[in-house]
Every structure is written in structure tokens, then in C-alpha cells.
Amino acid sequence: MSDAAQMERVPAIDRPGDALAKALGNVLDRFPALAVAVSGGVDSMTLATFAHRRGMPVTVIHAVSPAVPAEATARVRRLAAVEGWDLLVTGTGEFDDPRYRDNPANRCYFCKTNLYDRIAGLTERPIASGANLDDLGDYRPGLIAAAERKVVHPMVEAGMTKRDVRALARSLGLTDIAEMPAQPCLASRVETGIAIDAGDLAFVEKVETRLAALAPGGTLRCRITHEGVVVELGEAEMAFSAAVEAIAARLCTEAGRVYAGTRAYRRGAMFVRT
């Protein structure tokens, strides 16, 4: 994108009266440059777009691993091409860390430790995440790893909730991204204490991709539990439960896995804190 095009777009994202956008801009103005860790979800992609369109030097870094859906990586690459990002795609190496693979309650700490250490080896710029205020209400051991490495959270500092982030994404013209459901990593589908296995994550991705055709944009989770494979459905998606049962049962049979049925979606259902 040309410098002129960037300048033309700035007023649309920092217009008078948009207090949150102004607050985010004020936070970003403290930094001469940033390295934004982009997962492919609405938060980090919105942050990277906002920062880049303001004209500040931004390196966008996306990590690939068996826990990252292929569609998330494709989404990042598409937006990077449209926006003209300086994009680096790297591996994180968390699967080489037995502490991560053991899937303890603080698994995310080891994931983010590997991620941020890898990013720090690629750039000297301050590292920024897309965390928002809503993320602070959960048990998020990854935030501990971030604090230890002085990762900054511009949206938290600007007082932005998830709803605010989606509103900002819409104002940026990122309509499809603004409406995306939550996109946690595939490892979040595995119950605490069950070892993280790349084959399990590939199976989860396959099931969720197949089921997504029944309810595009809906809430559907394939869970690996101690009882077997469980599919969780949002309230609206319960209308498709019979079709979900048939598809999930067939895929489990083909893969030699135990299918344990469907149930209502519950955020953080696989997390067992001991």
C-alpha cells in the first residue's frame, strides 16, 4: 500500500469521537515500531491492521504449528497480501518441549514461552499481543509468560473489550474478521492431562472443518476427552445435532476412535485445574 493510501485511511480509523480508537492510537504512539504476534484471530489481526494503517513500522509475525489451523495461516497470508504487511511466518518449537506436550493446567505458559522466545530471536522490536480486557478474566498462564518477556498489550491498555475489538474491525472494513467466532488453538480441544499429539490435533481440525459446512460461523468444538471424542454445540447449532452426530460418529469410526456423543458448548471445557 502506498504512503498516500495509508494517509487517506488514517482518518477513518481515528475519527473524532471514537474514544477507543483514539486511546489505542495513543498507546501505539509510545512505540517507534512494533512486532505484532498474529494468530489469525480477530484481536491480533485487528491490532496489526490498525497499527500498520497508522503508518508506524510494524513487523507481523505468525507462528505455525500443529496447533494452528491451516485456515488461520491462510487467513493471515491473505490479509498480509491485501494490507502490504511485513510478514514473517515461523515455527514455534513448542512440540519439542515435553512440558507443553504433557498438557498440564498451565500448558499455555509453555506455549507462549516458546512463541515469544522465538519472536524475540527474530526482531529487536517490542512484541505486542492482541489481548483485550476480557482475556484478563480467565486463567491465562500465557499472560505470565508474556509479562516475563515484557510483551505489551495495547488493546488492554486502551481499555478495549472483545466487543470493542470487533467494532474496531468493522470500522476498518474487516467485516468478515469482525464476525468470526472465537478461534482458540487446536490444543485447547484436548482435556488437561491428555498428552498433546499432532495426530489428535489433525483429527480435531478435520472434524471441525467437516462440521463447519452445517453451520458456517457457528459454535462447534471437537473435544478429545478421557471418555472419547465429544462434539460441543452452541445453542443455535443444536438444531443440527442429528447431522453432527452422524458425521462425527462416522469420522471417529474411520479413525478408530471412540465417539462419546454431543453436548452443549462450554468455554474452557477441556481445562481441568488441579
mmCIF file of N, CA and C in Angstrom, residues 38-44 62-70 72-73 75 92 94-95 100 103-104 106-112 115 140-142 162 181-191 196-197 200-202 204-205 208 220-224 265 267-271:
data_model
loop_
_atom_site.group_PDB
_atom_site.id
_atom_site.type_symbol
_atom_site.label_atom_id
_atom_site.label_comp_id
_atom_site.label_asym_id
_atom_site.label_seq_id
_atom_site.Cartn_x
_atom_site.Cartn_y
_atom_site.Cartn_z
ATOM 1 N N VAL A 38 0.612 -12.363 15.515
ATOM 2 C CA VAL A 38 -0.713 -12.521 14.910
ATOM 3 C C VAL A 38 -1.043 -14.006 14.791
ATOM 4 N N SER A 39 -2.126 -14.402 15.438
ATOM 5 C CA SER A 39 -2.529 -15.812 15.443
ATOM 6 C C SER A 39 -3.444 -16.171 14.276
ATOM 7 N N GLY A 40 -4.154 -15.170 13.763
ATOM 8 C CA GLY A 40 -5.185 -15.424 12.758
ATOM 9 C C GLY A 40 -6.571 -15.159 13.289
ATOM 10 N N GLY A 41 -6.673 -14.750 14.570
ATOM 11 C CA GLY A 41 -7.955 -14.404 15.163
ATOM 12 C C GLY A 41 -8.253 -12.924 15.035
ATOM 13 N N VAL A 42 -9.439 -12.532 15.463
ATOM 14 C CA VAL A 42 -9.895 -11.159 15.261
ATOM 15 C C VAL A 42 -9.032 -10.146 16.009
ATOM 16 N N ASP A 43 -8.589 -10.460 17.223
ATOM 17 C CA ASP A 43 -7.876 -9.480 18.034
ATOM 18 C C ASP A 43 -6.543 -9.076 17.420
ATOM 19 N N SER A 44 -5.687 -10.054 17.182
ATOM 20 C CA SER A 44 -4.344 -9.732 16.703
ATOM 21 C C SER A 44 -4.360 -9.202 15.274
ATOM 22 N N HIS A 62 3.664 -14.468 12.422
ATOM 23 C CA HIS A 62 2.676 -15.540 12.588
ATOM 24 C C HIS A 62 3.409 -16.861 12.781
ATOM 25 N N ALA A 63 3.015 -17.590 13.817
ATOM 26 C CA ALA A 63 3.649 -18.874 14.117
ATOM 27 C C ALA A 63 2.787 -20.024 13.623
ATOM 28 N N VAL A 64 3.417 -20.977 12.983
ATOM 29 C CA VAL A 64 2.717 -22.171 12.517
ATOM 30 C C VAL A 64 3.146 -23.359 13.368
ATOM 31 N N SER A 65 2.187 -24.236 13.624
ATOM 32 C CA SER A 65 2.460 -25.468 14.362
ATOM 33 C C SER A 65 1.251 -26.376 14.174
ATOM 34 N N PRO A 66 1.335 -27.628 14.623
ATOM 35 C CA PRO A 66 0.162 -28.500 14.524
ATOM 36 C C PRO A 66 -1.057 -27.975 15.276
ATOM 37 N N ALA A 67 -0.851 -27.035 16.211
ATOM 38 C CA ALA A 67 -1.967 -26.493 16.986
ATOM 39 C C ALA A 67 -2.645 -25.318 16.301
ATOM 40 N N VAL A 68 -2.105 -24.871 15.186
ATOM 41 C CA VAL A 68 -2.663 -23.720 14.468
ATOM 42 C C VAL A 68 -3.399 -24.226 13.233
ATOM 43 N N PRO A 69 -4.715 -23.986 13.117
ATOM 44 C CA PRO A 69 -5.455 -24.451 11.938
ATOM 45 C C PRO A 69 -4.867 -23.884 10.653
ATOM 46 N N ALA A 70 -4.842 -24.701 9.604
ATOM 47 C CA ALA A 70 -4.310 -24.252 8.322
ATOM 48 C C ALA A 70 -5.063 -23.023 7.819
ATOM 49 N N ALA A 72 -6.251 -20.602 9.564
ATOM 50 C CA ALA A 72 -5.769 -19.409 10.253
ATOM 51 C C ALA A 72 -4.531 -18.856 9.559
ATOM 52 N N THR A 73 -3.626 -19.746 9.185
ATOM 53 C CA THR A 73 -2.421 -19.307 8.474
ATOM 54 C C THR A 73 -2.781 -18.724 7.117
ATOM 55 N N ARG A 75 -5.550 -17.288 6.322
ATOM 56 C CA ARG A 75 -6.215 -16.002 6.569
ATOM 57 C C ARG A 75 -5.188 -14.901 6.798
ATOM 58 N N THR A 92 7.254 -22.416 16.077
ATOM 59 C CA THR A 92 7.475 -22.014 17.468
ATOM 60 C C THR A 92 8.277 -23.036 18.261
ATOM 61 N N GLU A 94 7.119 -25.492 20.089
ATOM 62 C CA GLU A 94 6.549 -25.949 21.358
ATOM 63 C C GLU A 94 6.400 -27.469 21.412
ATOM 64 N N PHE A 95 6.295 -28.115 20.251
ATOM 65 C CA PHE A 95 6.162 -29.574 20.251
ATOM 66 C C PHE A 95 7.482 -30.270 20.586
ATOM 67 N N TYR A 100 5.167 -28.770 27.451
ATOM 68 C CA TYR A 100 3.973 -28.426 26.674
ATOM 69 C C TYR A 100 3.205 -29.684 26.289
ATOM 70 N N ASN A 103 0.719 -31.426 28.566
ATOM 71 C CA ASN A 103 -0.600 -30.796 28.713
ATOM 72 C C ASN A 103 -1.025 -30.623 30.174
ATOM 73 N N PRO A 104 -0.190 -29.963 30.962
ATOM 74 C CA PRO A 104 -0.607 -29.639 32.334
ATOM 75 C C PRO A 104 -1.588 -28.476 32.324
ATOM 76 N N ASN A 106 -1.138 -25.514 33.151
ATOM 77 C CA ASN A 106 -0.503 -24.290 32.660
ATOM 78 C C ASN A 106 0.198 -24.500 31.316
ATOM 79 N N ARG A 107 -0.357 -25.382 30.507
ATOM 80 C CA ARG A 107 0.215 -25.655 29.177
ATOM 81 C C ARG A 107 0.476 -24.369 28.387
ATOM 82 N N CYS A 108 -0.459 -23.418 28.460
ATOM 83 C CA CYS A 108 -0.322 -22.195 27.668
ATOM 84 C C CYS A 108 0.921 -21.402 28.052
ATOM 85 N N TYR A 109 1.363 -21.549 29.290
ATOM 86 C CA TYR A 109 2.593 -20.860 29.692
ATOM 87 C C TYR A 109 3.759 -21.338 28.838
ATOM 88 N N PHE A 110 3.860 -22.635 28.650
ATOM 89 C CA PHE A 110 4.977 -23.180 27.886
ATOM 90 C C PHE A 110 4.830 -22.879 26.397
ATOM 91 N N CYS A 111 3.594 -22.855 25.909
ATOM 92 C CA CYS A 111 3.348 -22.475 24.520
ATOM 93 C C CYS A 111 3.828 -21.053 24.269
ATOM 94 N N LYS A 112 3.392 -20.107 25.108
ATOM 95 C CA LYS A 112 3.747 -18.703 24.909
ATOM 96 C C LYS A 112 5.225 -18.453 25.191
ATOM 97 N N LEU A 115 6.781 -19.334 21.989
ATOM 98 C CA LEU A 115 6.401 -18.365 20.963
ATOM 99 C C LEU A 115 7.179 -17.058 21.112
ATOM 100 N N ARG A 140 -5.186 -17.382 32.508
ATOM 101 C CA ARG A 140 -4.407 -17.327 31.277
ATOM 102 C C ARG A 140 -2.914 -17.377 31.618
ATOM 103 N N PRO A 141 -2.372 -18.571 31.809
ATOM 104 C CA PRO A 141 -0.939 -18.661 32.139
ATOM 105 C C PRO A 141 -0.048 -18.105 31.044
ATOM 106 N N GLY A 142 -0.562 -18.039 29.805
ATOM 107 C CA GLY A 142 0.225 -17.434 28.741
ATOM 108 C C GLY A 142 0.540 -15.978 29.007
ATOM 109 N N LYS A 162 -13.595 -7.410 24.010
ATOM 110 C CA LYS A 162 -13.761 -8.131 22.744
ATOM 111 C C LYS A 162 -14.786 -7.434 21.850
ATOM 112 N N PRO A 181 -16.163 -16.215 14.872
ATOM 113 C CA PRO A 181 -16.264 -16.710 16.254
ATOM 114 C C PRO A 181 -14.875 -16.815 16.866
ATOM 115 N N ALA A 182 -14.813 -17.042 18.159
ATOM 116 C CA ALA A 182 -13.521 -17.209 18.832
ATOM 117 C C ALA A 182 -12.734 -18.329 18.158
ATOM 118 N N GLN A 183 -11.421 -18.145 18.079
ATOM 119 C CA GLN A 183 -10.562 -19.084 17.370
ATOM 120 C C GLN A 183 -9.410 -19.568 18.261
ATOM 121 N N PRO A 184 -9.710 -20.267 19.354
ATOM 122 C CA PRO A 184 -8.620 -20.762 20.195
ATOM 123 C C PRO A 184 -7.817 -21.831 19.472
ATOM 124 N N CYS A 185 -6.583 -22.046 19.907
ATOM 125 C CA CYS A 185 -5.728 -23.014 19.233
ATOM 126 C C CYS A 185 -6.298 -24.419 19.374
ATOM 127 N N LEU A 186 -5.880 -25.304 18.506
ATOM 128 C CA LEU A 186 -6.409 -26.670 18.493
ATOM 129 C C LEU A 186 -6.053 -27.434 19.765
ATOM 130 N N ALA A 187 -4.949 -27.070 20.416
ATOM 131 C CA ALA A 187 -4.582 -27.760 21.655
ATOM 132 C C ALA A 187 -5.604 -27.531 22.755
ATOM 133 N N SER A 188 -6.385 -26.453 22.648
ATOM 134 C CA SER A 188 -7.413 -26.177 23.657
ATOM 135 C C SER A 188 -8.555 -27.181 23.591
ATOM 136 N N ARG A 189 -8.573 -28.018 22.573
ATOM 137 C CA ARG A 189 -9.619 -29.046 22.438
ATOM 138 C C ARG A 189 -9.274 -30.325 23.202
ATOM 139 N N VAL A 190 -8.084 -30.372 23.785
ATOM 140 C CA VAL A 190 -7.603 -31.597 24.436
ATOM 141 C C VAL A 190 -7.675 -31.428 25.947
ATOM 142 N N GLU A 191 -8.342 -32.355 26.609
ATOM 143 C CA GLU A 191 -8.540 -32.257 28.052
ATOM 144 C C GLU A 191 -7.208 -32.306 28.798
ATOM 145 N N ILE A 196 -0.533 -33.795 24.397
ATOM 146 C CA ILE A 196 -0.794 -33.123 23.135
ATOM 147 C C ILE A 196 -0.095 -33.895 22.018
ATOM 148 N N ASP A 197 -0.869 -34.315 21.057
ATOM 149 C CA ASP A 197 -0.363 -35.149 19.967
ATOM 150 C C ASP A 197 -0.780 -34.525 18.636
ATOM 151 N N ASP A 200 -3.797 -36.124 16.986
ATOM 152 C CA ASP A 200 -5.081 -35.752 17.592
ATOM 153 C C ASP A 200 -5.545 -34.389 17.078
ATOM 154 N N LEU A 201 -4.608 -33.442 16.993
ATOM 155 C CA LEU A 201 -4.977 -32.097 16.560
ATOM 156 C C LEU A 201 -5.396 -32.088 15.086
ATOM 157 N N ALA A 202 -4.740 -32.902 14.278
ATOM 158 C CA ALA A 202 -5.133 -33.002 12.873
ATOM 159 C C ALA A 202 -6.536 -33.591 12.752
ATOM 160 N N VAL A 204 -8.947 -33.336 15.078
ATOM 161 C CA VAL A 204 -9.862 -32.278 15.528
ATOM 162 C C VAL A 204 -10.126 -31.296 14.391
ATOM 163 N N GLU A 205 -9.074 -30.885 13.721
ATOM 164 C CA GLU A 205 -9.235 -29.922 12.623
ATOM 165 C C GLU A 205 -10.090 -30.511 11.500
ATOM 166 N N GLU A 208 -13.840 -30.576 12.713
ATOM 167 C CA GLU A 208 -14.432 -29.242 12.777
ATOM 168 C C GLU A 208 -14.607 -28.636 11.388
ATOM 169 N N LEU A 220 -18.909 -24.774 17.110
ATOM 170 C CA LEU A 220 -18.741 -26.224 17.022
ATOM 171 C C LEU A 220 -17.343 -26.567 17.521
ATOM 172 N N ARG A 221 -17.229 -27.455 18.485
ATOM 173 C CA ARG A 221 -15.925 -27.841 19.003
ATOM 174 C C ARG A 221 -15.829 -29.365 19.048
ATOM 175 N N CYS A 222 -14.750 -29.884 18.521
ATOM 176 C CA CYS A 222 -14.425 -31.310 18.653
ATOM 177 C C CYS A 222 -13.458 -31.429 19.823
ATOM 178 N N ARG A 223 -13.845 -32.179 20.831
ATOM 179 C CA ARG A 223 -13.040 -32.292 22.043
ATOM 180 C C ARG A 223 -12.442 -33.703 22.163
ATOM 181 N N ILE A 224 -11.185 -33.764 22.585
ATOM 182 C CA ILE A 224 -10.543 -35.040 22.923
ATOM 183 C C ILE A 224 -10.578 -35.162 24.439
ATOM 184 N N TYR A 265 -22.055 -26.547 24.264
ATOM 185 C CA TYR A 265 -20.748 -25.889 24.307
ATOM 186 C C TYR A 265 -20.534 -25.214 25.655
ATOM 187 N N ARG A 267 -17.316 -22.917 27.353
ATOM 188 C CA ARG A 267 -15.993 -22.339 27.197
ATOM 189 C C ARG A 267 -15.033 -22.909 28.228
ATOM 190 N N GLY A 268 -13.852 -23.313 27.750
ATOM 191 C CA GLY A 268 -12.842 -23.846 28.652
ATOM 192 C C GLY A 268 -13.169 -25.212 29.196
ATOM 193 N N ALA A 269 -13.999 -25.957 28.485
ATOM 194 C CA ALA A 269 -14.432 -27.265 28.989
ATOM 195 C C ALA A 269 -13.297 -28.258 29.156
ATOM 196 N N MET A 270 -12.217 -28.105 28.404
ATOM 197 C CA MET A 270 -11.131 -29.077 28.459
ATOM 198 C C MET A 270 -10.102 -28.733 29.527
ATOM 199 N N PHE A 271 -10.291 -27.601 30.172
ATOM 200 C CA PHE A 271 -9.324 -27.168 31.154
ATOM 201 C C PHE A 271 -9.709 -27.700 32.523
#
